[in-house]
Amino acid sequence: MSECSHIAELPRPEPVPRAVTCPACLAAGSHPVQLRLCLVCGEVGCCDSSPYQHATAHFAETGHPVMRSFEPGESWRWCFVDGSIV
């Protein structure tokens, strides 16, 4: 893992998740795969293994750079800008 400049810009404490699953998948009638939590605003989205890739779409729409796994027992973070685990 590496440290990126975007980590220092994240709100502390971590934002409260806006949902318990990917609301965009539910609206589309799809099943989310591997949830992700935006560490800027708390949006919950599905990973790129899901048909709609809502977490990546959230980054593309908002520019929010860092998310973390929202799966039980996982805490790794990903920076979309740097393209690396941080």
PDB file of C-alpha atoms in Angstrom:
ATOM      1  CA  MET A   1       0.000   0.000   0.000  1.00  0.00           C
ATOM      2  CA  SER A   2       1.083   3.543  -0.648  1.00  0.00           C
ATOM      3  CA  GLU A   3       0.095   6.902   0.746  1.00  0.00           C
ATOM      4  CA  CYS A   4      -1.458   9.334  -1.691  1.00  0.00           C
ATOM      5  CA  SER A   5      -2.119  13.046  -1.322  1.00  0.00           C
ATOM      6  CA  HIS A   6      -5.881  12.422  -1.375  1.00  0.00           C
ATOM      7  CA  ILE A   7      -5.850  10.599   1.976  1.00  0.00           C
ATOM      8  CA  ALA A   8      -4.978  13.783   3.872  1.00  0.00           C
ATOM      9  CA  GLU A   9      -7.965  15.541   2.271  1.00  0.00           C
ATOM     10  CA  LEU A  10     -10.545  13.002   3.477  1.00  0.00           C
ATOM     11  CA  PRO A  11     -13.042  14.013   6.172  1.00  0.00           C
ATOM     12  CA  ARG A  12     -12.398  12.733   9.680  1.00  0.00           C
ATOM     13  CA  PRO A  13     -14.182  10.821  11.013  1.00  0.00           C
ATOM     14  CA  GLU A  14     -15.140   8.709   8.036  1.00  0.00           C
ATOM     15  CA  PRO A  15     -18.562   9.655   6.595  1.00  0.00           C
ATOM     16  CA  VAL A  16     -21.608   7.684   7.649  1.00  0.00           C
ATOM     17  CA  PRO A  17     -22.719   5.275   4.891  1.00  0.00           C
ATOM     18  CA  ARG A  18     -25.792   6.587   3.067  1.00  0.00           C
ATOM     19  CA  ALA A  19     -27.161   3.058   2.545  1.00  0.00           C
ATOM     20  CA  VAL A  20     -26.528  -0.578   3.448  1.00  0.00           C
ATOM     21  CA  THR A  21     -26.283  -1.667  -0.186  1.00  0.00           C
ATOM     22  CA  CYS A  22     -25.947  -0.083  -3.634  1.00  0.00           C
ATOM     23  CA  PRO A  23     -29.171   1.911  -4.129  1.00  0.00           C
ATOM     24  CA  ALA A  24     -28.497   2.338  -7.856  1.00  0.00           C
ATOM     25  CA  CYS A  25     -28.373  -1.463  -8.282  1.00  0.00           C
ATOM     26  CA  LEU A  26     -31.643  -1.824  -6.403  1.00  0.00           C
ATOM     27  CA  ALA A  27     -33.260   0.820  -8.622  1.00  0.00           C
ATOM     28  CA  ALA A  28     -31.986  -0.980 -11.735  1.00  0.00           C
ATOM     29  CA  GLY A  29     -33.169  -4.387 -10.482  1.00  0.00           C
ATOM     30  CA  SER A  30     -29.588  -5.651 -10.382  1.00  0.00           C
ATOM     31  CA  HIS A  31     -27.679  -7.501  -7.678  1.00  0.00           C
ATOM     32  CA  PRO A  32     -24.631  -5.570  -6.399  1.00  0.00           C
ATOM     33  CA  VAL A  33     -21.283  -7.324  -6.173  1.00  0.00           C
ATOM     34  CA  GLN A  34     -18.684  -6.278  -3.580  1.00  0.00           C
ATOM     35  CA  LEU A  35     -19.826  -2.972  -2.087  1.00  0.00           C
ATOM     36  CA  ARG A  36     -17.629   0.125  -1.879  1.00  0.00           C
ATOM     37  CA  LEU A  37     -17.957   3.198   0.374  1.00  0.00           C
ATOM     38  CA  CYS A  38     -16.979   6.666  -0.849  1.00  0.00           C
ATOM     39  CA  LEU A  39     -14.746   8.152   1.846  1.00  0.00           C
ATOM     40  CA  VAL A  40     -15.696  11.709   0.878  1.00  0.00           C
ATOM     41  CA  CYS A  41     -19.499  11.562   1.056  1.00  0.00           C
ATOM     42  CA  GLY A  42     -20.574   8.086   2.253  1.00  0.00           C
ATOM     43  CA  GLU A  43     -22.164   6.964  -1.036  1.00  0.00           C
ATOM     44  CA  VAL A  44     -22.372   3.160  -1.302  1.00  0.00           C
ATOM     45  CA  GLY A  45     -21.791   1.641  -4.733  1.00  0.00           C
ATOM     46  CA  CYS A  46     -20.982  -1.682  -6.326  1.00  0.00           C
ATOM     47  CA  CYS A  47     -17.556  -2.673  -7.648  1.00  0.00           C
ATOM     48  CA  ASP A  48     -16.394  -3.115 -11.219  1.00  0.00           C
ATOM     49  CA  SER A  49     -17.382  -6.806 -11.131  1.00  0.00           C
ATOM     50  CA  SER A  50     -21.016  -5.669 -10.975  1.00  0.00           C
ATOM     51  CA  PRO A  51     -22.851  -5.046 -14.249  1.00  0.00           C
ATOM     52  CA  TYR A  52     -23.209  -1.286 -13.657  1.00  0.00           C
ATOM     53  CA  GLN A  53     -19.973  -0.448 -11.783  1.00  0.00           C
ATOM     54  CA  HIS A  54     -21.665   2.220  -9.658  1.00  0.00           C
ATOM     55  CA  ALA A  55     -18.652   2.984  -7.410  1.00  0.00           C
ATOM     56  CA  THR A  56     -16.517   3.881 -10.429  1.00  0.00           C
ATOM     57  CA  ALA A  57     -19.451   5.806 -11.928  1.00  0.00           C
ATOM     58  CA  HIS A  58     -19.691   7.783  -8.668  1.00  0.00           C
ATOM     59  CA  PHE A  59     -16.019   8.743  -8.991  1.00  0.00           C
ATOM     60  CA  ALA A  60     -16.536   9.764 -12.636  1.00  0.00           C
ATOM     61  CA  GLU A  61     -19.529  11.939 -11.679  1.00  0.00           C
ATOM     62  CA  THR A  62     -18.128  13.543  -8.525  1.00  0.00           C
ATOM     63  CA  GLY A  63     -14.337  13.288  -8.654  1.00  0.00           C
ATOM     64  CA  HIS A  64     -14.352  11.855  -5.109  1.00  0.00           C
ATOM     65  CA  PRO A  65     -10.982  10.097  -5.202  1.00  0.00           C
ATOM     66  CA  VAL A  66     -10.915   7.466  -2.432  1.00  0.00           C
ATOM     67  CA  MET A  67     -13.239   4.629  -1.527  1.00  0.00           C
ATOM     68  CA  ARG A  68     -12.892   1.627   0.733  1.00  0.00           C
ATOM     69  CA  SER A  69     -14.334  -1.835   0.702  1.00  0.00           C
ATOM     70  CA  PHE A  70     -17.733  -1.924   2.393  1.00  0.00           C
ATOM     71  CA  GLU A  71     -17.594  -5.685   2.826  1.00  0.00           C
ATOM     72  CA  PRO A  72     -17.528  -7.208   6.343  1.00  0.00           C
ATOM     73  CA  GLY A  73     -13.983  -7.787   7.580  1.00  0.00           C
ATOM     74  CA  GLU A  74     -12.350  -5.722   4.815  1.00  0.00           C
ATOM     75  CA  SER A  75     -10.843  -2.251   5.251  1.00  0.00           C
ATOM     76  CA  TRP A  76      -8.611  -1.688   2.207  1.00  0.00           C
ATOM     77  CA  ARG A  77      -8.912   1.622   0.353  1.00  0.00           C
ATOM     78  CA  TRP A  78      -8.530   2.494  -3.324  1.00  0.00           C
ATOM     79  CA  CYS A  79      -7.583   5.828  -4.860  1.00  0.00           C
ATOM     80  CA  PHE A  80      -9.179   6.185  -8.294  1.00  0.00           C
ATOM     81  CA  VAL A  81      -6.885   9.092  -9.202  1.00  0.00           C
ATOM     82  CA  ASP A  82      -3.646   7.302  -8.332  1.00  0.00           C
ATOM     83  CA  GLY A  83      -4.942   3.898  -9.433  1.00  0.00           C
ATOM     84  CA  SER A  84      -3.612   2.177  -6.329  1.00  0.00           C
ATOM     85  CA  ILE A  85      -4.452   0.698  -2.951  1.00  0.00           C
ATOM     86  CA  VAL A  86      -3.742   3.320  -0.298  1.00  0.00           C
TER      87      VAL A  86
END
